[in-house]
mmCIF file of C-alpha atoms in Angstrom:
data_model
loop_
_atom_site.group_PDB
_atom_site.id
_atom_site.type_symbol
_atom_site.label_atom_id
_atom_site.label_comp_id
_atom_site.label_asym_id
_atom_site.label_seq_id
_atom_site.Cartn_x
_atom_site.Cartn_y
_atom_site.Cartn_z
ATOM 1 C CA UNK A 1 52.402 23.074 -146.976
ATOM 2 C CA UNK A 2 54.797 25.299 -149.008
ATOM 3 C CA UNK A 3 58.244 26.222 -147.882
ATOM 4 C CA UNK A 4 57.337 29.931 -147.536
ATOM 5 C CA UNK A 5 54.486 29.033 -145.286
ATOM 6 C CA UNK A 6 56.815 27.010 -143.080
ATOM 7 C CA UNK A 7 59.110 30.018 -142.696
ATOM 8 C CA UNK A 8 56.226 32.212 -141.877
ATOM 9 C CA UNK A 9 55.120 29.514 -139.121
ATOM 10 C CA UNK A 10 58.325 29.061 -137.874
ATOM 11 C CA UNK A 11 59.071 33.000 -137.635
ATOM 12 C CA UNK A 12 55.794 33.264 -135.883
ATOM 13 C CA UNK A 13 56.754 30.656 -133.357
ATOM 14 C CA UNK A 14 60.062 32.352 -132.865
ATOM 15 C CA UNK A 15 58.705 35.677 -132.480
ATOM 16 C CA UNK A 16 56.166 34.402 -129.759
ATOM 17 C CA UNK A 17 59.066 32.432 -127.883
ATOM 18 C CA UNK A 18 61.493 35.751 -128.014
ATOM 19 C CA UNK A 19 58.109 37.692 -126.723
ATOM 20 C CA UNK A 20 57.850 35.289 -123.721
ATOM 21 C CA UNK A 21 61.353 35.533 -122.864
ATOM 22 C CA UNK A 22 61.362 39.412 -123.127
ATOM 23 C CA UNK A 23 58.306 39.424 -121.066
ATOM 24 C CA UNK A 24 59.996 37.535 -118.367
ATOM 25 C CA UNK A 25 63.090 39.672 -118.055
ATOM 26 C CA UNK A 26 60.978 42.916 -118.116
ATOM 27 C CA UNK A 27 57.923 41.730 -116.090
ATOM 28 C CA UNK A 28 59.271 39.104 -113.255
ATOM 29 C CA UNK A 29 61.760 41.682 -111.731
ATOM 30 C CA UNK A 30 59.124 44.079 -111.085
ATOM 31 C CA UNK A 31 57.083 41.701 -109.021
ATOM 32 C CA UNK A 32 57.685 41.182 -105.191
ATOM 33 C CA UNK A 33 59.928 38.117 -104.385
ATOM 34 C CA UNK A 34 57.264 35.866 -102.609
ATOM 35 C CA UNK A 35 54.890 36.401 -105.722
ATOM 36 C CA UNK A 36 57.714 35.204 -107.923
ATOM 37 C CA UNK A 37 58.582 32.288 -105.879
ATOM 38 C CA UNK A 38 54.743 31.292 -106.235
ATOM 39 C CA UNK A 39 54.787 31.557 -109.628
ATOM 40 C CA UNK A 40 57.817 29.836 -110.396
ATOM 41 C CA UNK A 41 56.703 26.663 -108.466
ATOM 42 C CA UNK A 42 53.036 26.845 -109.766
ATOM 43 C CA UNK A 43 54.498 27.016 -113.548
ATOM 44 C CA UNK A 44 57.256 24.065 -112.627
ATOM 45 C CA UNK A 45 54.249 22.043 -111.065
ATOM 46 C CA UNK A 46 51.932 22.276 -114.019
ATOM 47 C CA UNK A 47 54.724 21.292 -116.297
ATOM 48 C CA UNK A 48 55.443 18.424 -114.082
ATOM 49 C CA UNK A 49 52.040 17.190 -114.071
ATOM 50 C CA UNK A 50 51.669 17.185 -117.754
ATOM 51 C CA UNK A 51 54.406 14.798 -117.938
ATOM 52 C CA UNK A 52 55.778 15.707 -121.365
ATOM 53 C CA UNK A 53 59.000 14.843 -123.061
ATOM 54 C CA UNK A 54 61.069 17.033 -120.982
ATOM 55 C CA UNK A 55 59.598 15.790 -117.646
ATOM 56 C CA UNK A 56 59.972 12.276 -118.699
ATOM 57 C CA UNK A 57 63.580 12.797 -120.139
ATOM 58 C CA UNK A 58 64.640 14.208 -116.863
ATOM 59 C CA UNK A 59 63.299 11.067 -115.068
ATOM 60 C CA UNK A 60 64.903 9.062 -117.437
ATOM 61 C CA UNK A 61 68.155 10.678 -116.648
ATOM 62 C CA UNK A 62 67.759 10.637 -113.055
ATOM 63 C CA UNK A 63 67.251 7.072 -113.276
ATOM 64 C CA UNK A 64 70.864 6.767 -114.007
ATOM 65 C CA UNK A 65 71.994 9.244 -111.379
ATOM 66 C CA UNK A 66 69.924 7.239 -108.519
ATOM 67 C CA UNK A 67 69.643 3.719 -109.985
ATOM 68 C CA UNK A 68 67.970 2.033 -106.753
ATOM 69 C CA UNK A 69 65.121 4.784 -106.765
ATOM 70 C CA UNK A 70 61.654 3.471 -106.925
ATOM 71 C CA UNK A 71 59.334 5.001 -109.444
ATOM 72 C CA UNK A 72 57.592 7.378 -106.747
ATOM 73 C CA UNK A 73 60.930 8.281 -105.684
ATOM 74 C CA UNK A 74 61.851 9.357 -109.266
ATOM 75 C CA UNK A 75 58.617 11.228 -109.660
ATOM 76 C CA UNK A 76 59.588 13.021 -106.565
ATOM 77 C CA UNK A 77 62.907 13.961 -107.689
ATOM 78 C CA UNK A 78 61.648 15.015 -111.144
ATOM 79 C CA UNK A 79 59.193 17.322 -109.371
ATOM 80 C CA UNK A 80 61.754 18.931 -107.283
ATOM 81 C CA UNK A 81 63.987 19.230 -110.196
ATOM 82 C CA UNK A 82 61.530 20.893 -112.339
ATOM 83 C CA UNK A 83 61.076 23.662 -109.406
ATOM 84 C CA UNK A 84 64.929 23.957 -109.494
ATOM 85 C CA UNK A 85 64.887 24.245 -112.928
ATOM 86 C CA UNK A 86 62.237 26.978 -112.923
ATOM 87 C CA UNK A 87 63.965 28.910 -109.754
ATOM 88 C CA UNK A 88 66.848 28.839 -112.131
ATOM 89 C CA UNK A 89 64.871 30.987 -114.590
ATOM 90 C CA UNK A 90 62.933 33.231 -112.018
ATOM 91 C CA UNK A 91 66.346 34.116 -110.415
ATOM 92 C CA UNK A 92 67.700 35.080 -113.914
ATOM 93 C CA UNK A 93 65.158 37.286 -114.847
ATOM 94 C CA UNK A 94 65.710 38.738 -111.294
ATOM 95 C CA UNK A 95 69.337 38.804 -111.378
ATOM 96 C CA UNK A 96 70.242 42.203 -112.776
ATOM 97 C CA UNK A 97 68.481 44.207 -110.104
ATOM 98 C CA UNK A 98 70.248 42.079 -107.095
ATOM 99 C CA UNK A 99 72.938 43.827 -105.275
ATOM 100 C CA UNK A 100 76.403 42.789 -104.693
ATOM 101 C CA UNK A 101 75.580 42.537 -100.886
ATOM 102 C CA UNK A 102 72.771 40.256 -101.645
ATOM 103 C CA UNK A 103 74.732 38.052 -103.810
ATOM 104 C CA UNK A 104 77.548 37.655 -101.538
ATOM 105 C CA UNK A 105 75.150 36.953 -98.646
ATOM 106 C CA UNK A 106 73.413 34.081 -100.800
ATOM 107 C CA UNK A 107 76.204 32.479 -102.516
ATOM 108 C CA UNK A 108 78.489 30.124 -100.413
ATOM 109 C CA UNK A 109 81.262 28.578 -102.421
ATOM 110 C CA UNK A 110 83.724 25.994 -100.686
ATOM 111 C CA UNK A 111 87.073 25.915 -101.536
ATOM 112 C CA UNK A 112 87.308 28.977 -103.404
ATOM 113 C CA UNK A 113 90.791 29.546 -102.408
ATOM 114 C CA UNK A 114 91.351 27.424 -105.631
ATOM 115 C CA UNK A 115 90.277 29.799 -107.828
ATOM 116 C CA UNK A 116 91.899 32.887 -106.418
ATOM 117 C CA UNK A 117 95.159 31.361 -105.529
ATOM 118 C CA UNK A 118 95.884 30.482 -109.007
ATOM 119 C CA UNK A 119 94.727 33.922 -110.603
ATOM 120 C CA UNK A 120 96.697 35.911 -107.932
ATOM 121 C CA UNK A 121 99.454 34.087 -108.941
ATOM 122 C CA UNK A 122 99.080 34.942 -113.036
ATOM 123 C CA UNK A 123 97.950 31.771 -114.060
ATOM 124 C CA UNK A 124 94.731 31.452 -116.172
ATOM 125 C CA UNK A 125 92.073 29.222 -114.853
ATOM 126 C CA UNK A 126 89.202 27.143 -116.567
ATOM 127 C CA UNK A 127 86.172 26.468 -114.461
ATOM 128 C CA UNK A 128 84.044 23.792 -115.801
ATOM 129 C CA UNK A 129 80.410 23.238 -114.437
ATOM 130 C CA UNK A 130 77.569 20.916 -115.201
ATOM 131 C CA UNK A 131 73.910 22.337 -115.893
ATOM 132 C CA UNK A 132 73.223 22.506 -111.999
ATOM 133 C CA UNK A 133 71.922 25.340 -109.791
ATOM 134 C CA UNK A 134 72.300 28.631 -111.204
ATOM 135 C CA UNK A 135 75.465 29.035 -113.253
ATOM 136 C CA UNK A 136 74.720 32.742 -114.010
ATOM 137 C CA UNK A 137 74.212 33.629 -110.065
ATOM 138 C CA UNK A 138 77.746 31.853 -109.646
ATOM 139 C CA UNK A 139 79.012 33.879 -112.521
ATOM 140 C CA UNK A 140 77.822 37.013 -110.847
ATOM 141 C CA UNK A 141 79.212 35.853 -107.565
ATOM 142 C CA UNK A 142 82.874 35.533 -109.041
ATOM 143 C CA UNK A 143 82.392 39.223 -110.666
ATOM 144 C CA UNK A 144 81.014 41.046 -107.914
ATOM 145 C CA UNK A 145 82.229 39.185 -104.976
ATOM 146 C CA UNK A 146 85.827 37.683 -106.098
ATOM 147 C CA UNK A 147 86.208 40.810 -108.056
ATOM 148 C CA UNK A 148 87.487 38.566 -111.548
ATOM 149 C CA UNK A 149 85.714 39.271 -114.766
ATOM 150 C CA UNK A 150 85.649 36.169 -117.002
ATOM 151 C CA UNK A 151 84.958 35.179 -120.335
ATOM 152 C CA UNK A 152 82.182 32.333 -121.424
ATOM 153 C CA UNK A 153 80.868 30.747 -124.333
ATOM 154 C CA UNK A 154 77.092 30.807 -125.527
ATOM 155 C CA UNK A 155 75.246 28.507 -127.874
ATOM 156 C CA UNK A 156 73.582 29.973 -130.565
ATOM 157 C CA UNK A 157 69.692 30.038 -129.932
ATOM 158 C CA UNK A 158 66.917 30.282 -132.412
ATOM 159 C CA UNK A 159 65.537 32.917 -132.872
ATOM 160 C CA UNK A 160 68.593 35.055 -133.305
ATOM 161 C CA UNK A 161 66.979 37.900 -131.145
ATOM 162 C CA UNK A 162 66.705 35.497 -128.275
ATOM 163 C CA UNK A 163 70.308 34.553 -128.545
ATOM 164 C CA UNK A 164 71.015 38.604 -128.396
ATOM 165 C CA UNK A 165 68.869 38.961 -125.527
ATOM 166 C CA UNK A 166 71.009 36.255 -123.557
ATOM 167 C CA UNK A 167 74.342 37.449 -124.830
ATOM 168 C CA UNK A 168 73.154 41.345 -123.506
ATOM 169 C CA UNK A 169 71.777 39.837 -120.276
ATOM 170 C CA UNK A 170 75.154 37.964 -119.268
ATOM 171 C CA UNK A 171 76.996 40.772 -120.467
ATOM 172 C CA UNK A 172 75.255 43.190 -118.431
ATOM 173 C CA UNK A 173 76.253 40.910 -115.389
ATOM 174 C CA UNK A 174 79.703 41.321 -116.103
ATOM 175 C CA UNK A 175 80.621 38.415 -118.588
ATOM 176 C CA UNK A 176 82.449 38.516 -121.747
ATOM 177 C CA UNK A 177 80.200 36.321 -123.957
ATOM 178 C CA UNK A 178 81.621 34.556 -127.181
ATOM 179 C CA UNK A 179 79.440 32.497 -129.633
ATOM 180 C CA UNK A 180 79.996 28.965 -129.714
ATOM 181 C CA UNK A 181 80.003 28.560 -133.326
ATOM 182 C CA UNK A 182 82.239 30.404 -135.792
ATOM 183 C CA UNK A 183 85.713 28.776 -135.013
ATOM 184 C CA UNK A 184 87.111 31.701 -133.228
ATOM 185 C CA UNK A 185 85.960 31.103 -129.693
ATOM 186 C CA UNK A 186 88.553 28.862 -128.847
ATOM 187 C CA UNK A 187 91.562 31.015 -129.845
ATOM 188 C CA UNK A 188 90.013 33.856 -128.031
ATOM 189 C CA UNK A 189 89.595 31.650 -124.997
ATOM 190 C CA UNK A 190 93.069 30.403 -125.147
ATOM 191 C CA UNK A 191 94.367 34.008 -125.328
ATOM 192 C CA UNK A 192 92.598 35.064 -122.372
ATOM 193 C CA UNK A 193 93.944 32.267 -120.336
ATOM 194 C CA UNK A 194 97.476 32.756 -121.729
ATOM 195 C CA UNK A 195 97.046 36.428 -120.193
ATOM 196 C CA UNK A 196 96.175 34.716 -116.654
ATOM 197 C CA UNK A 197 92.479 35.123 -117.235
ATOM 198 C CA UNK A 198 89.494 33.327 -115.982
ATOM 199 C CA UNK A 199 87.004 31.286 -118.249
ATOM 200 C CA UNK A 200 83.996 29.594 -117.148
ATOM 201 C CA UNK A 201 82.473 26.534 -119.424
ATOM 202 C CA UNK A 202 79.183 24.854 -118.630
ATOM 203 C CA UNK A 203 80.808 21.390 -119.964
ATOM 204 C CA UNK A 204 78.726 18.198 -119.153
ATOM 205 C CA UNK A 205 77.000 17.739 -122.654
ATOM 206 C CA UNK A 206 78.381 17.601 -126.184
ATOM 207 C CA UNK A 207 76.561 16.264 -129.064
ATOM 208 C CA UNK A 208 79.289 16.948 -131.681
ATOM 209 C CA UNK A 209 81.495 14.686 -133.402
ATOM 210 C CA UNK A 210 84.646 16.187 -131.380
ATOM 211 C CA UNK A 211 83.176 15.279 -128.282
ATOM 212 C CA UNK A 212 85.105 12.969 -125.620
ATOM 213 C CA UNK A 213 83.345 9.665 -124.953
ATOM 214 C CA UNK A 214 83.476 9.082 -121.062
ATOM 215 C CA UNK A 215 81.717 6.731 -118.181
ATOM 216 C CA UNK A 216 78.844 8.800 -116.655
ATOM 217 C CA UNK A 217 77.173 7.024 -114.081
ATOM 218 C CA UNK A 218 78.570 3.568 -115.463
ATOM 219 C CA UNK A 219 77.029 4.405 -119.023
ATOM 220 C CA UNK A 220 78.921 5.967 -122.222
ATOM 221 C CA UNK A 221 78.184 9.985 -122.713
ATOM 222 C CA UNK A 222 79.952 12.762 -124.710
ATOM 223 C CA UNK A 223 81.499 15.840 -123.123
ATOM 224 C CA UNK A 224 83.242 18.662 -124.799
ATOM 225 C CA UNK A 225 87.120 18.563 -125.260
ATOM 226 C CA UNK A 226 87.306 22.268 -124.938
ATOM 227 C CA UNK A 227 88.343 22.546 -121.124
ATOM 228 C CA UNK A 228 90.799 19.586 -121.185
ATOM 229 C CA UNK A 229 92.094 21.051 -124.536
ATOM 230 C CA UNK A 230 92.444 24.456 -123.254
ATOM 231 C CA UNK A 231 94.467 23.549 -120.047
ATOM 232 C CA UNK A 232 96.937 21.631 -121.975
ATOM 233 C CA UNK A 233 97.447 24.263 -124.462
ATOM 234 C CA UNK A 234 97.751 27.305 -122.016
ATOM 235 C CA UNK A 235 98.950 25.743 -118.895
ATOM 236 C CA UNK A 236 95.689 27.120 -117.318
ATOM 237 C CA UNK A 237 94.532 25.270 -114.051
ATOM 238 C CA UNK A 238 91.305 23.195 -114.800
ATOM 239 C CA UNK A 239 88.921 23.206 -111.838
ATOM 240 C CA UNK A 240 85.396 21.323 -111.708
ATOM 241 C CA UNK A 241 82.787 23.245 -109.838
ATOM 242 C CA UNK A 242 79.015 22.015 -108.897
ATOM 243 C CA UNK A 243 76.279 23.881 -107.577
ATOM 244 C CA UNK A 244 73.267 23.525 -105.637
ATOM 245 C CA UNK A 245 70.274 25.054 -103.630
ATOM 246 C CA UNK A 246 70.176 25.130 -100.052
ATOM 247 C CA UNK A 247 66.783 26.573 -98.735
ATOM 248 C CA UNK A 248 64.765 29.158 -100.226
ATOM 249 C CA UNK A 249 67.359 31.798 -100.567
ATOM 250 C CA UNK A 250 70.867 30.340 -100.407
ATOM 251 C CA UNK A 251 73.017 28.419 -102.952
ATOM 252 C CA UNK A 252 75.990 26.439 -102.219
ATOM 253 C CA UNK A 253 78.896 25.200 -104.470
ATOM 254 C CA UNK A 254 81.813 23.436 -104.459
ATOM 255 C CA UNK A 255 85.208 23.919 -106.001
ATOM 256 C CA UNK A 256 86.574 20.594 -106.544
ATOM 257 C CA UNK A 257 90.545 19.606 -106.862
ATOM 258 C CA UNK A 258 92.230 20.649 -109.749
ATOM 259 C CA UNK A 259 92.472 18.143 -112.973
ATOM 260 C CA UNK A 260 96.073 17.806 -113.976
ATOM 261 C CA UNK A 261 97.327 17.348 -117.496
ATOM 262 C CA UNK A 262 98.765 13.796 -117.541
ATOM 263 C CA UNK A 263 102.498 13.644 -117.794
ATOM 264 C CA UNK A 264 102.400 10.965 -120.448
ATOM 265 C CA UNK A 265 100.388 10.158 -123.657
ATOM 266 C CA UNK A 266 99.332 11.727 -126.638
ATOM 267 C CA UNK A 267 97.274 14.913 -126.746
ATOM 268 C CA UNK A 268 94.136 12.859 -127.528
ATOM 269 C CA UNK A 269 94.654 10.664 -124.681
ATOM 270 C CA UNK A 270 95.475 13.526 -122.116
ATOM 271 C CA UNK A 271 92.169 14.997 -123.553
ATOM 272 C CA UNK A 272 90.240 11.772 -122.520
ATOM 273 C CA UNK A 273 91.892 11.327 -119.469
ATOM 274 C CA UNK A 274 91.224 14.642 -118.204
ATOM 275 C CA UNK A 275 87.756 14.911 -119.571
ATOM 276 C CA UNK A 276 86.729 11.638 -117.572
ATOM 277 C CA UNK A 277 88.295 13.272 -114.436
ATOM 278 C CA UNK A 278 85.775 15.961 -115.122
ATOM 279 C CA UNK A 279 82.904 13.743 -115.346
ATOM 280 C CA UNK A 280 83.838 11.975 -112.129
ATOM 281 C CA UNK A 281 83.826 15.346 -110.291
ATOM 282 C CA UNK A 282 80.750 16.282 -111.903
ATOM 283 C CA UNK A 283 78.925 13.026 -111.012
ATOM 284 C CA UNK A 284 79.946 13.043 -107.477
ATOM 285 C CA UNK A 285 78.273 16.464 -107.171
ATOM 286 C CA UNK A 286 75.087 15.265 -109.211
ATOM 287 C CA UNK A 287 74.701 12.180 -106.963
ATOM 288 C CA UNK A 288 75.022 14.559 -103.833
ATOM 289 C CA UNK A 289 72.043 16.735 -105.220
ATOM 290 C CA UNK A 290 70.294 15.062 -108.086
ATOM 291 C CA UNK A 291 67.336 17.508 -107.852
ATOM 292 C CA UNK A 292 69.343 20.536 -108.850
ATOM 293 C CA UNK A 293 70.852 18.674 -111.880
ATOM 294 C CA UNK A 294 69.154 20.695 -114.682
ATOM 295 C CA UNK A 295 69.328 17.959 -117.586
ATOM 296 C CA UNK A 296 66.155 17.892 -119.536
ATOM 297 C CA UNK A 297 67.832 16.767 -122.723
ATOM 298 C CA UNK A 298 69.323 13.534 -123.926
ATOM 299 C CA UNK A 299 72.689 13.045 -122.605
ATOM 300 C CA UNK A 300 73.854 9.286 -122.829
ATOM 301 C CA UNK A 301 74.756 7.596 -125.978
ATOM 302 C CA UNK A 302 72.362 4.703 -125.582
ATOM 303 C CA UNK A 303 69.539 7.363 -125.875
ATOM 304 C CA UNK A 304 71.013 9.198 -128.732
ATOM 305 C CA UNK A 305 71.124 6.213 -131.262
ATOM 306 C CA UNK A 306 67.247 5.540 -131.876
ATOM 307 C CA UNK A 307 67.191 9.340 -133.074
ATOM 308 C CA UNK A 308 70.124 8.739 -135.206
ATOM 309 C CA UNK A 309 68.116 5.836 -136.868
ATOM 310 C CA UNK A 310 65.188 7.257 -137.120
ATOM 311 C CA UNK A 311 63.480 5.255 -134.534
ATOM 312 C CA UNK A 312 62.066 8.015 -132.249
#
């Protein structure tokens, strides 16, 4: 196939992907909520039954989290995980239409005082989260219930129009969204924190060369250095947060104790220690609620090596 033909094919695929997401945002929020719930479960169950790469990867990841689980238990967890993941999407499609009253009633976060006390004192705060529950819903809870705006970073998606949709969607929820690429995000985040602002980052997966190696459920993985580096450079408080679903409507969360900057060591050593502490907090929350951890991609170093060596 010629290069122009390949580009045309990719463009058609990109348009399809963008169109499907656009249909979700435009159409799902107009449906009655019980219909949306059933639709989400149906899509999740059909996807799970096909046993595609994403489902198998989720089960492989869950096997690290629940090492003593039988094959039947892993399949049960992965099915629940796909339902949780699809619930995230269905909620996200409908989230712009939810009232602040509903969000306040549905979301309960333990130890939220750790966020508010720091911000009220004028100190910046970095909230670091794994891919659990619905981080967009948690973000709306922060802006509407706690009353604090915040800044976050979004990975650039393909096609560009899909990335633009995500940015517009999150900005409509009260978030300032910066692109992950381009090199300017870190400086902007640092300025927000030095001004006593709030930064929220999903921070449990980093495949770049700058990722910090951690032990995660007993095996090597890499996580982004950004949260630890921002806390060091700005004096901001670094707080891990984990989220999970609790019944058909409620979402729960926990603000874990702060990750302090070590008193001694080089910048690299401090970053490594702090990122490991984040990983440990994430692992605690994920182990308690593994079905709400939406990690359908490769994460551990051992799983990445075959791809790099062409042994997929």
